PDB file of C-alpha atoms in Angstrom:
ATOM      1  CA  MET A  16      91.644 129.785  88.420  1.00  0.00           C
ATOM      2  CA  ASN A  17      94.184 132.561  87.776  1.00  0.00           C
ATOM      3  CA  SER A  18      91.623 135.177  88.877  1.00  0.00           C
ATOM      4  CA  PHE A  19      91.479 133.798  92.361  1.00  0.00           C
ATOM      5  CA  PRO A  20      93.789 135.427  94.967  1.00  0.00           C
ATOM      6  CA  ASN A  21      96.619 133.304  96.420  1.00  0.00           C
ATOM      7  CA  ARG A  22      95.636 131.925  99.767  1.00  0.00           C
ATOM      8  CA  ALA A  23      97.586 129.514 102.014  1.00  0.00           C
ATOM      9  CA  LEU A  24      97.671 128.308 105.571  1.00  0.00           C
ATOM     10  CA  LEU A  25     101.132 127.308 106.899  1.00  0.00           C
ATOM     11  CA  ILE A  26     100.792 124.929 109.813  1.00  0.00           C
ATOM     12  CA  LEU A  27     103.951 124.655 111.948  1.00  0.00           C
ATOM     13  CA  ASP A  28     105.085 122.579 114.893  1.00  0.00           C
ATOM     14  CA  ASN A  29     105.301 124.565 118.107  1.00  0.00           C
ATOM     15  CA  ALA A  30     109.089 124.626 118.334  1.00  0.00           C
ATOM     16  CA  PRO A  31     111.323 127.380 119.684  1.00  0.00           C
ATOM     17  CA  CYS A  32     113.437 127.349 116.487  1.00  0.00           C
ATOM     18  CA  HIS A  33     110.515 128.883 114.517  1.00  0.00           C
ATOM     19  CA  PRO A  34     109.940 132.617 114.283  1.00  0.00           C
ATOM     20  CA  ALA A  35     106.769 134.220 115.561  1.00  0.00           C
ATOM     21  CA  ALA A  36     103.637 133.445 113.516  1.00  0.00           C
ATOM     22  CA  THR A  37     103.041 137.191 112.881  1.00  0.00           C
ATOM     23  CA  SER A  38     106.362 137.496 111.065  1.00  0.00           C
ATOM     24  CA  LEU A  39     105.388 134.674 108.683  1.00  0.00           C
ATOM     25  CA  CYS A  40     101.996 136.171 107.735  1.00  0.00           C
ATOM     26  CA  ARG A  41     101.624 138.318 104.638  1.00  0.00           C
ATOM     27  CA  GLY A  42      98.371 139.150 102.959  1.00  0.00           C
ATOM     28  CA  ASN A  43      96.341 135.975 102.480  1.00  0.00           C
ATOM     29  CA  ILE A  44      99.269 133.787 103.575  1.00  0.00           C
ATOM     30  CA  LYS A  45      98.662 132.853 107.244  1.00  0.00           C
ATOM     31  CA  ALA A  46     100.808 130.852 109.677  1.00  0.00           C
ATOM     32  CA  VAL A  47      99.392 128.887 112.593  1.00  0.00           C
ATOM     33  CA  PHE A  48     101.302 126.915 115.214  1.00  0.00           C
ATOM     34  CA  LEU A  49     100.061 123.611 116.475  1.00  0.00           C
ATOM     35  CA  PRO A  50      99.115 123.674 120.217  1.00  0.00           C
ATOM     36  CA  PRO A  51     101.969 122.731 122.613  1.00  0.00           C
ATOM     37  CA  ASN A  52     102.375 119.091 123.563  1.00  0.00           C
ATOM     38  CA  VAL A  53     100.283 117.682 120.770  1.00  0.00           C
ATOM     39  CA  THR A  54     103.073 116.803 118.356  1.00  0.00           C
ATOM     40  CA  ALA A  55     102.448 113.070 118.577  1.00  0.00           C
ATOM     41  CA  LEU A  56      98.690 113.621 117.961  1.00  0.00           C
ATOM     42  CA  LEU A  57      98.719 116.030 115.046  1.00  0.00           C
ATOM     43  CA  GLN A  58     102.213 116.650 113.584  1.00  0.00           C
ATOM     44  CA  PRO A  59     102.169 115.037 110.125  1.00  0.00           C
ATOM     45  CA  MET A  60     105.657 113.500 110.401  1.00  0.00           C
ATOM     46  CA  ASP A  61     104.502 111.625 113.544  1.00  0.00           C
ATOM     47  CA  GLN A  62     101.517 110.088 111.744  1.00  0.00           C
ATOM     48  CA  GLY A  63     103.435 107.206 110.226  1.00  0.00           C
ATOM     49  CA  VAL A  64     106.098 108.994 108.148  1.00  0.00           C
ATOM     50  CA  LEU A  65     108.956 108.784 110.667  1.00  0.00           C
ATOM     51  CA  GLN A  66     107.835 105.276 111.571  1.00  0.00           C
ATOM     52  CA  ASN A  67     108.169 104.133 107.974  1.00  0.00           C
ATOM     53  CA  VAL A  68     111.569 105.734 107.659  1.00  0.00           C
ATOM     54  CA  LYS A  69     112.772 104.064 110.836  1.00  0.00           C
ATOM     55  CA  CYS A  70     111.393 100.689 109.737  1.00  0.00           C
ATOM     56  CA  SER A  71     113.109 100.896 106.374  1.00  0.00           C
ATOM     57  CA  TYR A  72     116.361 102.154 107.923  1.00  0.00           C
ATOM     58  CA  ARG A  73     116.532  99.323 110.487  1.00  0.00           C
ATOM     59  CA  LYS A  74     115.735  96.706 107.856  1.00  0.00           C
ATOM     60  CA  MET A  75     118.913  97.807 106.119  1.00  0.00           C
ATOM     61  CA  LEU A  76     120.896  97.667 109.362  1.00  0.00           C
ATOM     62  CA  LEU A  77     119.594  94.151 110.038  1.00  0.00           C
ATOM     63  CA  ARG A  78     120.529  93.005 106.514  1.00  0.00           C
ATOM     64  CA  LYS A  79     124.144  94.283 107.136  1.00  0.00           C
ATOM     65  CA  LEU A  80     124.277  92.243 110.339  1.00  0.00           C
ATOM     66  CA  ILE A  81     122.939  89.129 108.569  1.00  0.00           C
ATOM     67  CA  GLU A  82     125.215  89.522 105.560  1.00  0.00           C
ATOM     68  CA  SER A  83     128.337  89.850 107.728  1.00  0.00           C
ATOM     69  CA  ASP A  84     131.018  87.326 106.751  1.00  0.00           C
ATOM     70  CA  GLY A  85     131.526  86.185 110.363  1.00  0.00           C
ATOM     71  CA  SER A  86     134.674  88.307 110.817  1.00  0.00           C
ATOM     72  CA  PHE A  87     133.141  89.975 113.866  1.00  0.00           C
ATOM     73  CA  ASP A  88     132.956  88.386 117.313  1.00  0.00           C
ATOM     74  CA  SER A  89     129.836  90.201 118.410  1.00  0.00           C
ATOM     75  CA  VAL A  90     126.903  92.199 117.084  1.00  0.00           C
ATOM     76  CA  LEU A  91     128.257  95.232 118.957  1.00  0.00           C
ATOM     77  CA  GLN A  92     131.556  95.039 117.013  1.00  0.00           C
ATOM     78  CA  LEU A  93     129.641  94.851 113.767  1.00  0.00           C
ATOM     79  CA  ILE A  94     127.511  97.840 114.632  1.00  0.00           C
ATOM     80  CA  LYS A  95     130.632  99.838 115.478  1.00  0.00           C
ATOM     81  CA  ASN A  96     131.874  99.061 111.941  1.00  0.00           C
ATOM     82  CA  VAL A  97     128.862 100.869 110.429  1.00  0.00           C
ATOM     83  CA  THR A  98     130.126 104.142 108.947  1.00  0.00           C
ATOM     84  CA  ILE A  99     128.552 107.527 108.727  1.00  0.00           C
ATOM     85  CA  LYS A 100     128.432 107.045 104.915  1.00  0.00           C
ATOM     86  CA  ASP A 101     126.383 103.841 105.454  1.00  0.00           C
ATOM     87  CA  VAL A 102     123.922 105.715 107.680  1.00  0.00           C
ATOM     88  CA  ILE A 103     123.554 108.645 105.205  1.00  0.00           C
ATOM     89  CA  TYR A 104     122.756 106.271 102.288  1.00  0.00           C
ATOM     90  CA  TRP A 105     120.344 104.254 104.372  1.00  0.00           C
ATOM     91  CA  VAL A 106     118.463 107.305 105.572  1.00  0.00           C
ATOM     92  CA  SER A 107     118.299 108.673 102.050  1.00  0.00           C
ATOM     93  CA  GLU A 108     116.997 105.408 100.627  1.00  0.00           C
ATOM     94  CA  SER A 109     114.529 105.053 103.524  1.00  0.00           C
ATOM     95  CA  TRP A 110     113.138 108.524 102.845  1.00  0.00           C
ATOM     96  CA  ASP A 111     112.776 107.748  99.154  1.00  0.00           C
ATOM     97  CA  SER A 112     110.784 104.643 100.008  1.00  0.00           C
ATOM     98  CA  VAL A 113     108.042 106.614 101.752  1.00  0.00           C
ATOM     99  CA  THR A 114     105.061 106.527  99.452  1.00  0.00           C
ATOM    100  CA  GLN A 115     102.939 109.429  98.342  1.00  0.00           C
ATOM    101  CA  ASN A 116      99.938 107.731  99.948  1.00  0.00           C
ATOM    102  CA  CYS A 117     101.757 107.718 103.302  1.00  0.00           C
ATOM    103  CA  LEU A 118     102.558 111.438 103.031  1.00  0.00           C
ATOM    104  CA  VAL A 119      98.933 112.217 102.152  1.00  0.00           C
ATOM    105  CA  LYS A 120      97.552 110.172 105.046  1.00  0.00           C
ATOM    106  CA  SER A 121      99.952 111.877 107.487  1.00  0.00           C
ATOM    107  CA  ARG A 122      97.806 115.058 107.046  1.00  0.00           C
ATOM    108  CA  LYS A 123      94.576 113.163 107.783  1.00  0.00           C
ATOM    109  CA  LYS A 124      94.219 114.453 111.344  1.00  0.00           C
ATOM    110  CA  LEU A 125      94.629 118.031 110.120  1.00  0.00           C
ATOM    111  CA  TRP A 126      92.500 117.510 107.029  1.00  0.00           C
ATOM    112  CA  PRO A 127      90.259 114.420 107.639  1.00  0.00           C
ATOM    113  CA  SER A 128      88.815 114.320 104.064  1.00  0.00           C
ATOM    114  CA  LEU A 129      92.207 113.788 102.512  1.00  0.00           C
ATOM    115  CA  ALA A 130      92.772 110.058 102.875  1.00  0.00           C
ATOM    116  CA  ASP A 131      91.083 106.774 103.395  1.00  0.00           C
ATOM    117  CA  SER A 132      92.310 105.285 106.694  1.00  0.00           C
ATOM    118  CA  ASN A 133      91.014 101.785 105.914  1.00  0.00           C
ATOM    119  CA  LYS A 134      94.086 100.873 103.927  1.00  0.00           C
ATOM    120  CA  VAL A 135      96.909  98.939 105.662  1.00  0.00           C
ATOM    121  CA  LYS A 136      99.529 101.255 107.029  1.00  0.00           C
ATOM    122  CA  GLN A 137     102.894 100.971 105.291  1.00  0.00           C
ATOM    123  CA  GLY A 138     104.642 100.948 108.674  1.00  0.00           C
ATOM    124  CA  GLU A 139     102.778  97.845 109.738  1.00  0.00           C
ATOM    125  CA  ALA A 140     103.840  96.046 106.586  1.00  0.00           C
ATOM    126  CA  ASN A 141     107.476  97.060 107.245  1.00  0.00           C
ATOM    127  CA  LYS A 142     107.248  95.824 110.854  1.00  0.00           C
ATOM    128  CA  SER A 143     106.144  92.387 109.651  1.00  0.00           C
ATOM    129  CA  GLU A 144     109.214  92.242 107.397  1.00  0.00           C
ATOM    130  CA  ILE A 145     111.563  93.218 110.222  1.00  0.00           C
ATOM    131  CA  LEU A 146     110.612  90.294 112.516  1.00  0.00           C
ATOM    132  CA  PRO A 147     112.042  87.533 110.308  1.00  0.00           C
ATOM    133  CA  LEU A 148     115.262  89.479 109.932  1.00  0.00           C
ATOM    134  CA  ILE A 149     115.655  89.919 113.705  1.00  0.00           C
ATOM    135  CA  LYS A 150     115.148  86.177 114.227  1.00  0.00           C
ATOM    136  CA  CYS A 151     118.212  85.547 111.966  1.00  0.00           C
ATOM    137  CA  ILE A 152     120.434  87.406 114.474  1.00  0.00           C
ATOM    138  CA  PRO A 153     122.145  84.961 116.927  1.00  0.00           C
ATOM    139  CA  GLY A 154     120.392  85.214 120.295  1.00  0.00           C
ATOM    140  CA  CYS A 155     117.227  86.785 118.868  1.00  0.00           C
ATOM    141  CA  GLU A 156     115.534  83.645 117.623  1.00  0.00           C
ATOM    142  CA  ASP A 157     112.641  84.110 120.128  1.00  0.00           C
ATOM    143  CA  ALA A 158     111.903  87.707 119.117  1.00  0.00           C
ATOM    144  CA  THR A 159     108.220  88.657 118.803  1.00  0.00           C
ATOM    145  CA  GLU A 160     106.228  91.526 117.269  1.00  0.00           C
ATOM    146  CA  HIS A 161     106.441  93.193 120.655  1.00  0.00           C
ATOM    147  CA  THR A 162     110.247  93.066 120.355  1.00  0.00           C
ATOM    148  CA  VAL A 163     110.015  94.926 117.025  1.00  0.00           C
ATOM    149  CA  THR A 164     107.661  97.550 118.436  1.00  0.00           C
ATOM    150  CA  GLU A 165     110.021  98.177 121.450  1.00  0.00           C
ATOM    151  CA  TRP A 166     113.055  98.469 119.165  1.00  0.00           C
ATOM    152  CA  LEU A 167     111.333 100.976 116.873  1.00  0.00           C
ATOM    153  CA  SER A 168     110.196 103.164 119.781  1.00  0.00           C
ATOM    154  CA  CYS A 169     113.307 102.900 121.963  1.00  0.00           C
ATOM    155  CA  ASP A 170     114.595 106.312 120.761  1.00  0.00           C
ATOM    156  CA  SER A 171     111.309 108.216 121.061  1.00  0.00           C
ATOM    157  CA  GLU A 172     112.628 110.263 123.979  1.00  0.00           C
ATOM    158  CA  ALA A 173     115.493 111.478 121.764  1.00  0.00           C
ATOM    159  CA  ASN A 174     113.036 113.601 119.773  1.00  0.00           C
ATOM    160  CA  GLN A 175     112.083 115.849 122.717  1.00  0.00           C
ATOM    161  CA  LEU A 176     113.393 119.420 122.908  1.00  0.00           C
ATOM    162  CA  TYR A 177     115.684 120.283 125.836  1.00  0.00           C
ATOM    163  CA  THR A 178     116.151 123.666 127.455  1.00  0.00           C
ATOM    164  CA  ASP A 179     119.650 125.110 127.815  1.00  0.00           C
ATOM    165  CA  GLU A 180     119.682 124.174 131.521  1.00  0.00           C
ATOM    166  CA  GLU A 181     118.706 120.515 130.696  1.00  0.00           C
ATOM    167  CA  ILE A 182     121.469 120.296 128.051  1.00  0.00           C
ATOM    168  CA  ILE A 183     124.075 121.596 130.505  1.00  0.00           C
ATOM    169  CA  SER A 184     122.890 119.133 133.130  1.00  0.00           C
ATOM    170  CA  LEU A 185     123.135 116.242 130.691  1.00  0.00           C
ATOM    171  CA  VAL A 186     126.666 117.170 129.694  1.00  0.00           C
ATOM    172  CA  GLN A 187     127.833 117.627 133.284  1.00  0.00           C
ATOM    173  CA  ASN A 188     126.381 114.278 134.388  1.00  0.00           C
ATOM    174  CA  LYS A 189     127.890 112.351 131.441  1.00  0.00           C
ATOM    175  CA  PRO A 190     129.762 109.235 132.636  1.00  0.00           C
ATOM    176  CA  GLN A 191     133.499 109.595 132.552  1.00  0.00           C
ATOM    177  CA  ASP A 192     134.251 106.029 131.397  1.00  0.00           C
ATOM    178  CA  ASP A 193     133.584 106.016 127.682  1.00  0.00           C
ATOM    179  CA  SER A 194     136.012 103.152 126.902  1.00  0.00           C
ATOM    180  CA  ASP A 195     133.194 100.958 125.535  1.00  0.00           C
ATOM    181  CA  LEU A 196     132.139 103.660 123.134  1.00  0.00           C
ATOM    182  CA  GLU A 197     135.592 104.381 121.627  1.00  0.00           C
ATOM    183  CA  GLU A 198     135.586 104.068 117.918  1.00  0.00           C
ATOM    184  CA  SER A 199     137.753 101.401 116.400  1.00  0.00           C
ATOM    185  CA  ASP A 200     140.506 102.289 113.955  1.00  0.00           C
ATOM    186  CA  GLU A 201     139.311 103.240 110.508  1.00  0.00           C
ATOM    187  CA  PRO A 202     139.781 100.328 108.109  1.00  0.00           C
ATOM    188  CA  GLU A 203     142.526 100.751 105.562  1.00  0.00           C
ATOM    189  CA  ASN A 204     141.178 102.149 102.331  1.00  0.00           C
ATOM    190  CA  VAL A 205     142.505  99.639  99.803  1.00  0.00           C
ATOM    191  CA  LEU A 206     142.235 100.818  96.169  1.00  0.00           C
ATOM    192  CA  VAL A 207     140.169  98.574  93.910  1.00  0.00           C
ATOM    193  CA  SER A 208     141.777  97.777  90.535  1.00  0.00           C
ATOM    194  CA  HIS A 209     139.918  98.130  87.230  1.00  0.00           C
ATOM    195  CA  SER A 210     139.889  94.378  86.713  1.00  0.00           C
ATOM    196  CA  GLU A 211     138.449  93.754  90.184  1.00  0.00           C
ATOM    197  CA  ALA A 212     135.766  96.380  89.608  1.00  0.00           C
ATOM    198  CA  ALA A 213     134.926  94.994  86.175  1.00  0.00           C
ATOM    199  CA  ASN A 214     134.524  91.446  87.528  1.00  0.00           C
ATOM    200  CA  ALA A 215     132.358  92.611  90.429  1.00  0.00           C
ATOM    201  CA  LEU A 216     130.205  94.763  88.166  1.00  0.00           C
ATOM    202  CA  GLU A 217     129.816  91.882  85.726  1.00  0.00           C
ATOM    203  CA  ILE A 218     128.344  89.707  88.532  1.00  0.00           C
ATOM    204  CA  ALA A 219     126.172  92.587  89.734  1.00  0.00           C
ATOM    205  CA  LEU A 220     124.884  93.158  86.171  1.00  0.00           C
ATOM    206  CA  ARG A 221     123.983  89.482  85.802  1.00  0.00           C
ATOM    207  CA  TYR A 222     122.181  89.594  89.136  1.00  0.00           C
ATOM    208  CA  ILE A 223     120.168  92.699  88.113  1.00  0.00           C
ATOM    209  CA  GLU A 224     119.233  91.070  84.767  1.00  0.00           C
ATOM    210  CA  GLN A 225     117.920  88.000  86.597  1.00  0.00           C
ATOM    211  CA  ASN A 226     116.051  90.015  89.305  1.00  0.00           C
ATOM    212  CA  LYS A 227     112.375  90.485  88.525  1.00  0.00           C
ATOM    213  CA  ASN A 228     112.292  93.622  90.685  1.00  0.00           C
ATOM    214  CA  ALA A 229     115.011  95.380  88.688  1.00  0.00           C
ATOM    215  CA  THR A 230     113.981  98.130  86.251  1.00  0.00           C
ATOM    216  CA  SER A 231     115.455  99.068  82.899  1.00  0.00           C
ATOM    217  CA  THR A 232     116.948 102.120  84.621  1.00  0.00           C
ATOM    218  CA  ASP A 233     118.744  99.863  87.063  1.00  0.00           C
ATOM    219  CA  ASN A 234     120.080  97.778  84.179  1.00  0.00           C
ATOM    220  CA  MET A 235     121.294 100.837  82.189  1.00  0.00           C
ATOM    221  CA  PHE A 236     122.900 102.394  85.213  1.00  0.00           C
ATOM    222  CA  MET A 237     124.889  99.222  86.010  1.00  0.00           C
ATOM    223  CA  ARG A 238     125.891  98.798  82.359  1.00  0.00           C
ATOM    224  CA  ARG A 239     127.225 102.351  82.343  1.00  0.00           C
ATOM    225  CA  TRP A 240     129.512 101.673  85.263  1.00  0.00           C
ATOM    226  CA  HIS A 241     130.503  98.296  83.837  1.00  0.00           C
ATOM    227  CA  ASN A 242     131.630 100.038  80.673  1.00  0.00           C
ATOM    228  CA  ILE A 243     133.539 102.662  82.656  1.00  0.00           C
ATOM    229  CA  ALA A 244     135.425  99.958  84.542  1.00  0.00           C
TER     230      ALA A 244
END
């Protein structure tokens, strides 16, 4: 195999942030842009990958709403209490949950022989898990699968690219009254004592040992922090 020359085809989304294809070509390394306006049809990330990430992320958001201790008067107040750190961890965990099979199948429209499309899509399985969680939210008891689909696609327009003129227009037409969007005061960062941490980690360790989904790595990781505390 080492005697064969290196050959590669780099397929890119047709976005203005990318350099010209000619500047990316060298020898047997070629770059090709997808045709304009076909992102939803061909772009690998739009073939189930982003859908799976969004499903997993929103499952975590719903769990936070459900696990709230009732100290919030409304769902909106609870959502405002979600921090950037929460979001970063959720997105990271959601991306890690995307399977290799999902990534392979995302290239199927560009390379049809890669994957078997008869298998159940991971995103569909995630959607079926979201519905029971939504029904646990007060006021959402009558939610349906259509509700889940609408919620997952409600931000689709946010992925479009805007011209400079469109961005300026959006900023200039922004409503002046942003009182409903003001962030609440940051909660006081109360230091946790060693004894409090040790007790909490002891409970978490027992929970992991009793959980059939936990791995030996999970167990060792929690024991390490229990010993530190």
